[in-house]
CSV table of C-alpha atoms in Angstrom, one decimal:
chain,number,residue,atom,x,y,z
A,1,UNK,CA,-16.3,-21.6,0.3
A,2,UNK,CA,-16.5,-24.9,2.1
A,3,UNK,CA,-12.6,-26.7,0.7
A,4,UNK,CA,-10.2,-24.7,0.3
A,5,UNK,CA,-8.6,-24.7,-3.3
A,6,UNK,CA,-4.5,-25.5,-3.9
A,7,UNK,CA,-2.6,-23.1,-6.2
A,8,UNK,CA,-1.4,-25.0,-9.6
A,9,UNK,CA,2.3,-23.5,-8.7
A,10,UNK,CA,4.8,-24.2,-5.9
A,11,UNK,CA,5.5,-21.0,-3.7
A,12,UNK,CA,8.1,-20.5,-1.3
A,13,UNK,CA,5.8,-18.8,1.8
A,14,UNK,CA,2.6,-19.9,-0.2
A,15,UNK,CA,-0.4,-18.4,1.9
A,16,UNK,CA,-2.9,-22.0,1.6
A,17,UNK,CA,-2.0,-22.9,5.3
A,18,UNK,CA,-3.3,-19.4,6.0
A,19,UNK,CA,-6.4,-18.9,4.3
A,20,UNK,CA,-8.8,-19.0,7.1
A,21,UNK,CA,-7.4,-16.4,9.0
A,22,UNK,CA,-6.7,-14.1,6.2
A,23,UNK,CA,-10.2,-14.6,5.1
A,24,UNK,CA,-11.9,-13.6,8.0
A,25,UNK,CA,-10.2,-10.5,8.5
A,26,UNK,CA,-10.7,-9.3,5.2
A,27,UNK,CA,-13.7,-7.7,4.8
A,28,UNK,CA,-16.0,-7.6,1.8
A,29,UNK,CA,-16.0,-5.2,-1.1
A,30,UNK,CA,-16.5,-5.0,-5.2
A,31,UNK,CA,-12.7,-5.7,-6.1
A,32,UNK,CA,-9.9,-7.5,-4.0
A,33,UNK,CA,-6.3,-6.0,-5.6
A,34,UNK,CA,-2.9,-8.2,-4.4
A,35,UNK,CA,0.2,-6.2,-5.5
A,36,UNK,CA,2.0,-9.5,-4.6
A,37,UNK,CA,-0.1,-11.8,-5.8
A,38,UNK,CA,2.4,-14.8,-5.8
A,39,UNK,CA,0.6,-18.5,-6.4
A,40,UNK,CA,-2.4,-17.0,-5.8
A,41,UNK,CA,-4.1,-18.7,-2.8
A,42,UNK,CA,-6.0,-15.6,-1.3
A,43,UNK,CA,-6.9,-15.2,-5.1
A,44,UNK,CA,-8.3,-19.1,-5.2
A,45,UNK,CA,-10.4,-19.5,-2.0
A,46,UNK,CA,-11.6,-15.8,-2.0
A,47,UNK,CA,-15.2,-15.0,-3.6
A,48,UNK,CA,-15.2,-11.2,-4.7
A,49,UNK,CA,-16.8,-10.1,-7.9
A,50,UNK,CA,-13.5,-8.9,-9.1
A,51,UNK,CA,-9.4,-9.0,-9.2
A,52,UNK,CA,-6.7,-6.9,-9.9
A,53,UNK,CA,-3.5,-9.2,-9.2
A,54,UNK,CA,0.0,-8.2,-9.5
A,55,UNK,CA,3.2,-9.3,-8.9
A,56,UNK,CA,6.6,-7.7,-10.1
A,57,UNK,CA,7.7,-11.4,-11.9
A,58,UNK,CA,6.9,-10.9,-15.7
A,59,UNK,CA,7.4,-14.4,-15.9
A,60,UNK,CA,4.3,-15.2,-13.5
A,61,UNK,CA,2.1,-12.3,-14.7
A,62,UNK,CA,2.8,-13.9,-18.6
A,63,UNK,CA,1.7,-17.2,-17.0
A,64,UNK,CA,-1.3,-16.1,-15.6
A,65,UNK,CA,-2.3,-14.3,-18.8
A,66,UNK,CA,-1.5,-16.7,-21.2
A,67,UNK,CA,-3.6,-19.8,-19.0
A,68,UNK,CA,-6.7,-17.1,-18.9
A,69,UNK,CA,-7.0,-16.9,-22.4
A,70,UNK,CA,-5.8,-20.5,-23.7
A,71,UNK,CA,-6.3,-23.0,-20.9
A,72,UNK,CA,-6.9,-25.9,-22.7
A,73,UNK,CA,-3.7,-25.9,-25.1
A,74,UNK,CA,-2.1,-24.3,-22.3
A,75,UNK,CA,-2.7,-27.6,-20.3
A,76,UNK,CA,-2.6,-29.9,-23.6
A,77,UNK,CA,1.0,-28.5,-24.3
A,78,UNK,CA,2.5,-28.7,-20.8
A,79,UNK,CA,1.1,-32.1,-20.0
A,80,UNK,CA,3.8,-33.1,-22.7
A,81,UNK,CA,6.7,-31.8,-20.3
A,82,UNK,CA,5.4,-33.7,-17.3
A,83,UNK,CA,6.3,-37.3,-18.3
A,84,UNK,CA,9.7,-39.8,-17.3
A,85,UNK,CA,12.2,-38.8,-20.1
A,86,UNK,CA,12.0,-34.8,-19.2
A,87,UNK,CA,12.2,-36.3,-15.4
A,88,UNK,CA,16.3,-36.0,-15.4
A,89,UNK,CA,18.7,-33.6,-14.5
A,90,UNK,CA,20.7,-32.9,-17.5
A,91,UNK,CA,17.0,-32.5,-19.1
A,92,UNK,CA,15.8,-30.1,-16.5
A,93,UNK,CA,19.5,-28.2,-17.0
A,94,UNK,CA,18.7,-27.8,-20.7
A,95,UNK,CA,15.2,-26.8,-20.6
A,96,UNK,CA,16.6,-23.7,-17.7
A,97,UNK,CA,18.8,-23.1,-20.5
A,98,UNK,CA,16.4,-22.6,-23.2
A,99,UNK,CA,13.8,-20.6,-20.8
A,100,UNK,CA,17.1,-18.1,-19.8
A,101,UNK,CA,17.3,-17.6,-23.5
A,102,UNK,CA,13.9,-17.8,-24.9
A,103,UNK,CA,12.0,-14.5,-25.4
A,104,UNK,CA,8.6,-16.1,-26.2
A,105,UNK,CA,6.3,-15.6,-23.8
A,106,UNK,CA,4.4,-18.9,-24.6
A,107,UNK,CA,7.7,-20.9,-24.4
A,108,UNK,CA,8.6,-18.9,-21.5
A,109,UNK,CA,5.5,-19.6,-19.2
A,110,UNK,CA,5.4,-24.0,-20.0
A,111,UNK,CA,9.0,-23.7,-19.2
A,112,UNK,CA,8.3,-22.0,-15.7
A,113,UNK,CA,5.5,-24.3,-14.9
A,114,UNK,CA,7.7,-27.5,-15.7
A,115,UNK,CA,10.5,-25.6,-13.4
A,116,UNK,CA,8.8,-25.1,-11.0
A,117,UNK,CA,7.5,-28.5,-10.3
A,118,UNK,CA,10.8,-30.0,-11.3
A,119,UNK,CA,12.8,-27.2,-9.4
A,120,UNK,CA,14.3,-27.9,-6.2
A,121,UNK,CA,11.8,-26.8,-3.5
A,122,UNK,CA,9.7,-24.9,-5.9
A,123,UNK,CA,12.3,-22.2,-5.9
A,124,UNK,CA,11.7,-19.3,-7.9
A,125,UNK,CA,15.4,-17.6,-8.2
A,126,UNK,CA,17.2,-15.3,-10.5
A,127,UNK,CA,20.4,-14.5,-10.4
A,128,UNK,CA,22.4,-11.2,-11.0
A,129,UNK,CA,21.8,-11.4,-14.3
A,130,UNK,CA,18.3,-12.1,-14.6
A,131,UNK,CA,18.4,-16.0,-15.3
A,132,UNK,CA,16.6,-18.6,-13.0
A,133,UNK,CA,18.9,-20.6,-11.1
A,134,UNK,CA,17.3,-23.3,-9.2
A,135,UNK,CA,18.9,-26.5,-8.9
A,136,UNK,CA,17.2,-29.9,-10.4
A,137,UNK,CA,14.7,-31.5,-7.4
A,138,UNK,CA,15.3,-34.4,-7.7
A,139,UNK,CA,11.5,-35.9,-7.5
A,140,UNK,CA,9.9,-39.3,-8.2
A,141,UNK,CA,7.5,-38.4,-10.1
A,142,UNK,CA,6.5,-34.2,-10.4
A,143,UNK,CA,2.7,-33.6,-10.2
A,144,UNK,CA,1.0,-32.8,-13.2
A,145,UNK,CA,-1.7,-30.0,-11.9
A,146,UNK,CA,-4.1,-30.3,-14.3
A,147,UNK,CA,-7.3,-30.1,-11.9
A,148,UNK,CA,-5.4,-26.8,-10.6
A,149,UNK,CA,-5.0,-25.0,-13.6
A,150,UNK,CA,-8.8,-25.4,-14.6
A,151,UNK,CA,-9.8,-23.8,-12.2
A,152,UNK,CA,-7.1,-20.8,-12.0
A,153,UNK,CA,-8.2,-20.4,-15.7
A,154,UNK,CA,-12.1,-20.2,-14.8
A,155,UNK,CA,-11.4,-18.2,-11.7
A,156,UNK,CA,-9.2,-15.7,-13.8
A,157,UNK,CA,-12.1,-14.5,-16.0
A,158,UNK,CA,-13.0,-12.4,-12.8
A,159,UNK,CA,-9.4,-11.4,-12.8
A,160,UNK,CA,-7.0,-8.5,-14.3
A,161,UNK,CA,-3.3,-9.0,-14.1
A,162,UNK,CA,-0.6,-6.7,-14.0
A,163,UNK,CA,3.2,-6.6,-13.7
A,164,UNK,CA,4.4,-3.2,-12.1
A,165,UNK,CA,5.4,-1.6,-8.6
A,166,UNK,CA,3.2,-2.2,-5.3
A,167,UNK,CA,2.9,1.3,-5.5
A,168,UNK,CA,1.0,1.2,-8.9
A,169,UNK,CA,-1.6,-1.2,-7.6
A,170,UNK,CA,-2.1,0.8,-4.7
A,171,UNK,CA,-3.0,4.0,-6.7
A,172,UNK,CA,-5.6,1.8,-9.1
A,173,UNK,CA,-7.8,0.9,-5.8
A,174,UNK,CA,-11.0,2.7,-5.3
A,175,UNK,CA,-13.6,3.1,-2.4
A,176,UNK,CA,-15.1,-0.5,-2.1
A,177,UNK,CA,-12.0,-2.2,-3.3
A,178,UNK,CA,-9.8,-4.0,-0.6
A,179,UNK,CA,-6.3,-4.9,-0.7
A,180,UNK,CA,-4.2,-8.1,0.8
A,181,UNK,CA,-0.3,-7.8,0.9
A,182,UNK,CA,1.8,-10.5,0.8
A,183,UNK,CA,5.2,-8.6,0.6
A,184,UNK,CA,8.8,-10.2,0.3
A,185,UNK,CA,9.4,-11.1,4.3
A,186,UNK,CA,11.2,-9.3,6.6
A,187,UNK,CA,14.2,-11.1,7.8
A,188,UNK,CA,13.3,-13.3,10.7
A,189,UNK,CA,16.9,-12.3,12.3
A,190,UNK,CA,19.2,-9.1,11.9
A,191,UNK,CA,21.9,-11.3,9.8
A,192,UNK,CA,19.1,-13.0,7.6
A,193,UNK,CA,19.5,-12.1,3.8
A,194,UNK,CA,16.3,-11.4,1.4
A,195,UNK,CA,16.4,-14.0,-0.9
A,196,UNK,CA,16.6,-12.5,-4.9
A,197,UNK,CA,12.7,-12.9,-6.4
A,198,UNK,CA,12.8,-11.6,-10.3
A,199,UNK,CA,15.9,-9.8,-9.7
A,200,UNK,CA,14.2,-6.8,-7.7
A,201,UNK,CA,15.1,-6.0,-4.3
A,202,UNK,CA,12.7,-5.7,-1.4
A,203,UNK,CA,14.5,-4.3,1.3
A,204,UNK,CA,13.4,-2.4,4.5
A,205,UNK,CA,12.9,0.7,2.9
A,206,UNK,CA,10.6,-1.2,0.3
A,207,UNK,CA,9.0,-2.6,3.9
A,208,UNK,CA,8.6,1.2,5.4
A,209,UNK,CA,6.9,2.9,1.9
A,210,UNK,CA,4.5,-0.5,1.8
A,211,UNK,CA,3.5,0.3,5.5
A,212,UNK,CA,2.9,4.0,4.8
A,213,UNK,CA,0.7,3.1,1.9
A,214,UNK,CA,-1.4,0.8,3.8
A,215,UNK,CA,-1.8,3.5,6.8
A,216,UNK,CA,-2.8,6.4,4.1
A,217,UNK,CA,-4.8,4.2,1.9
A,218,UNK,CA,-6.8,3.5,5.0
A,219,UNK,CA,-7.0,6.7,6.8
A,220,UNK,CA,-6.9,9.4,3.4
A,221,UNK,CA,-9.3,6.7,1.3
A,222,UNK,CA,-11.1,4.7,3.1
A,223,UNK,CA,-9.8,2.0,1.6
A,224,UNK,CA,-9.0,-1.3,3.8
A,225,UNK,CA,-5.6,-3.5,3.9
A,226,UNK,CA,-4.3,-6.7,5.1
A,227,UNK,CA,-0.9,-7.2,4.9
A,228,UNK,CA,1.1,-10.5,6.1
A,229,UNK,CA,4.6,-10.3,7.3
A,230,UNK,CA,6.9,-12.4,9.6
A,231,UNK,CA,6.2,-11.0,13.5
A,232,UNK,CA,9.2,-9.3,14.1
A,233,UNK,CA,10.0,-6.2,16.2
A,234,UNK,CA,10.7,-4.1,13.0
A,235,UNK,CA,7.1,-5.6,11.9
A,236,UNK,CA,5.4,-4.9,15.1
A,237,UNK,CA,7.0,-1.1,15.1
A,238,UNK,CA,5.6,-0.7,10.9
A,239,UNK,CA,2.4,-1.9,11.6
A,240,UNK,CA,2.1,-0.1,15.0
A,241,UNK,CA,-1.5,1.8,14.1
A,242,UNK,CA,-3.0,-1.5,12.5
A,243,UNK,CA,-5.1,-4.1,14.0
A,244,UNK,CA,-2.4,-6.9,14.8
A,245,UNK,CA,-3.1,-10.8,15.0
A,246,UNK,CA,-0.2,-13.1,15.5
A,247,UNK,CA,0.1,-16.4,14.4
A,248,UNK,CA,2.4,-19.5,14.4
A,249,UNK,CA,3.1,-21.1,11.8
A,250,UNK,CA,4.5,-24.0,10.3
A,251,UNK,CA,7.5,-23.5,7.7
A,252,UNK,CA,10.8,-25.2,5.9
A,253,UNK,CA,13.1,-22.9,7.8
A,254,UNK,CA,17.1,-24.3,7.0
A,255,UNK,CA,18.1,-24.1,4.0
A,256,UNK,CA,18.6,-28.1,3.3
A,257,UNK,CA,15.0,-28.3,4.2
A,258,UNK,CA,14.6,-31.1,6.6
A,259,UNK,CA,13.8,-28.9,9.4
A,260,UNK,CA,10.0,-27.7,9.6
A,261,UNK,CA,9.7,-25.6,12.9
A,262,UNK,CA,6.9,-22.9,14.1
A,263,UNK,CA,7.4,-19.2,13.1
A,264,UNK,CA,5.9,-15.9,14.3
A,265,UNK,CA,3.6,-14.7,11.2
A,266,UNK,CA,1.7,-11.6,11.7
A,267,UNK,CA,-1.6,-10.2,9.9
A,268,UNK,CA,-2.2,-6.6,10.1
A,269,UNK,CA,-5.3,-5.0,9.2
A,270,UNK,CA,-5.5,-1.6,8.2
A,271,UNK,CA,-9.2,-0.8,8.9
A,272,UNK,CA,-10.6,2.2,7.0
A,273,UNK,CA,-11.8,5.2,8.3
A,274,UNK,CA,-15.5,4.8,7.4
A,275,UNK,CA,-18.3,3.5,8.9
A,276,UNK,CA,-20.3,0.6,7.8
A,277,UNK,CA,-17.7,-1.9,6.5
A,278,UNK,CA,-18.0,-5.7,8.1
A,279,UNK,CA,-15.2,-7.8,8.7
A,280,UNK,CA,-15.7,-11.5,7.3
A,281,UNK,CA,-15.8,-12.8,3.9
């Protein structure tokens, strides 16, 4: 894969800066699984034969369904929320409104898509309550991603997509399947708070189980794992039996977003226990 392919969405910690080194690390196999498959940029500028990719927001998984099996009025219908009048705050504030309330899926996933282009940041937030609370953005002119979404929805015929625990998607891999993490980050500092995603914590203990079922999915199965985390000492004491390769990278880190500084990210590769399985793909 000679470019390397954007993700249709904006994603808070969005893996496209880090495609080349995730990619060389992991190693080939019939089926790459992502139980936190976020935007989807592994997904997008990986090449294996099949996906399983899961992610505990309904409202992404829905999304990612829906633009699989109806791209084209998918794309015809959301092009119509992409224009100047929709481009204002109190209509961004009314269509959040209508997606807290709406129950239709369809409705549901051209709402997200506009939010999240129109969102502030990219943001995706609930609340305590379940409804999506990111501010207006306050953009020029949002990006339609029309070119994006084409090829999500021709890439997704290789894919299936579920919406359950990690530990679901953990059980559903097989010899010759591989699996890439991209977990909720640890907290770069003892004080730092996880931020809400879908209205499901992932907290330390979530971090601990996540590491034990990369070390016995690698050692009991045979079955390799990458997983990408912020290089802290908690991370560096989890991942202490994997292969470890640190990395800076660049990242909005204050919350106004005008300050872009180098952080310590860190891969961790799982190997399996078998013989015979190259790294490189």
């Amino acid at each position: 894969m000679k470019t390397k392919q954007r993700a249709f969405l904006k994603w808070a910690g969005g893996k496209y800066t880090l495609v080349e080194p995730i990619r060389n690390l992991l190693p080939g196999g019939d089926k790459l699984i992502e139980p936190f498959v976020g935007a989807g940029s592994v997904f997008l500028n990986t090449d294996y034969e099949k996906y399983l990719l899961n992610d505990i927001n309904a409202d992404l998984i829905h999304l990612y369904k829906i633009i699989k099996r109806r791209p084209k009025t998918f794309i015809e219908d959301a092009r119509k929320l992409f224009v100047p009048a929709t481009n204002q705050a109190h209509v961004y504030y009314g269509i959040r409104a209508d997606f807290n309330l709406s129950r239709d899926p369809y409705e549901r996933s051209l709402y997200f898509l506009y939010l999240n282009r129109h969102g502030y940041n990219g943001l995706c937030r609930y609340n305590s309550s379940g409804f999506f609370n990111v501010p207006f953005g306050k953009y020029r002119a949002p990006y339609f991603p029309q070119q994006e979404l084409e090829f999500f929805a021709e890439k997704a015929k290789r894919a299936t997509f579920t919406c359950e625990p990690f530990q679901h998607s953990f059980r559903r891999a097989r010899r010759g399947h591989v699996i890439y993490c991209d977990p909720p980050y640890l907290p770069l500092s003892p004080t730092a708070n996880f931020t809400s995603y879908a209205g499901n914590g992932f907290g330390l203990d979530e971090q601990a189980i996540l590491a034990q079922k990369a070390i016995d999915a690698s050692a009991k199965r045979g079955i390799p794992v990458l997983i990408s985390n912020h290089d802290t000492v908690f991370a560096r004491e989890l991942y202490q039996s994997a292969n470890l390769t640190p990395l800076q990278v660049h990242r909005f880190i204050s919350q106004n977003g005008s300050t872009r500084n180098k952080v310590g990210e860190l891969l961790a590769y799982f190997a399996p226990q078998v013989p015979g399985l190259k790294v490189g793909k």
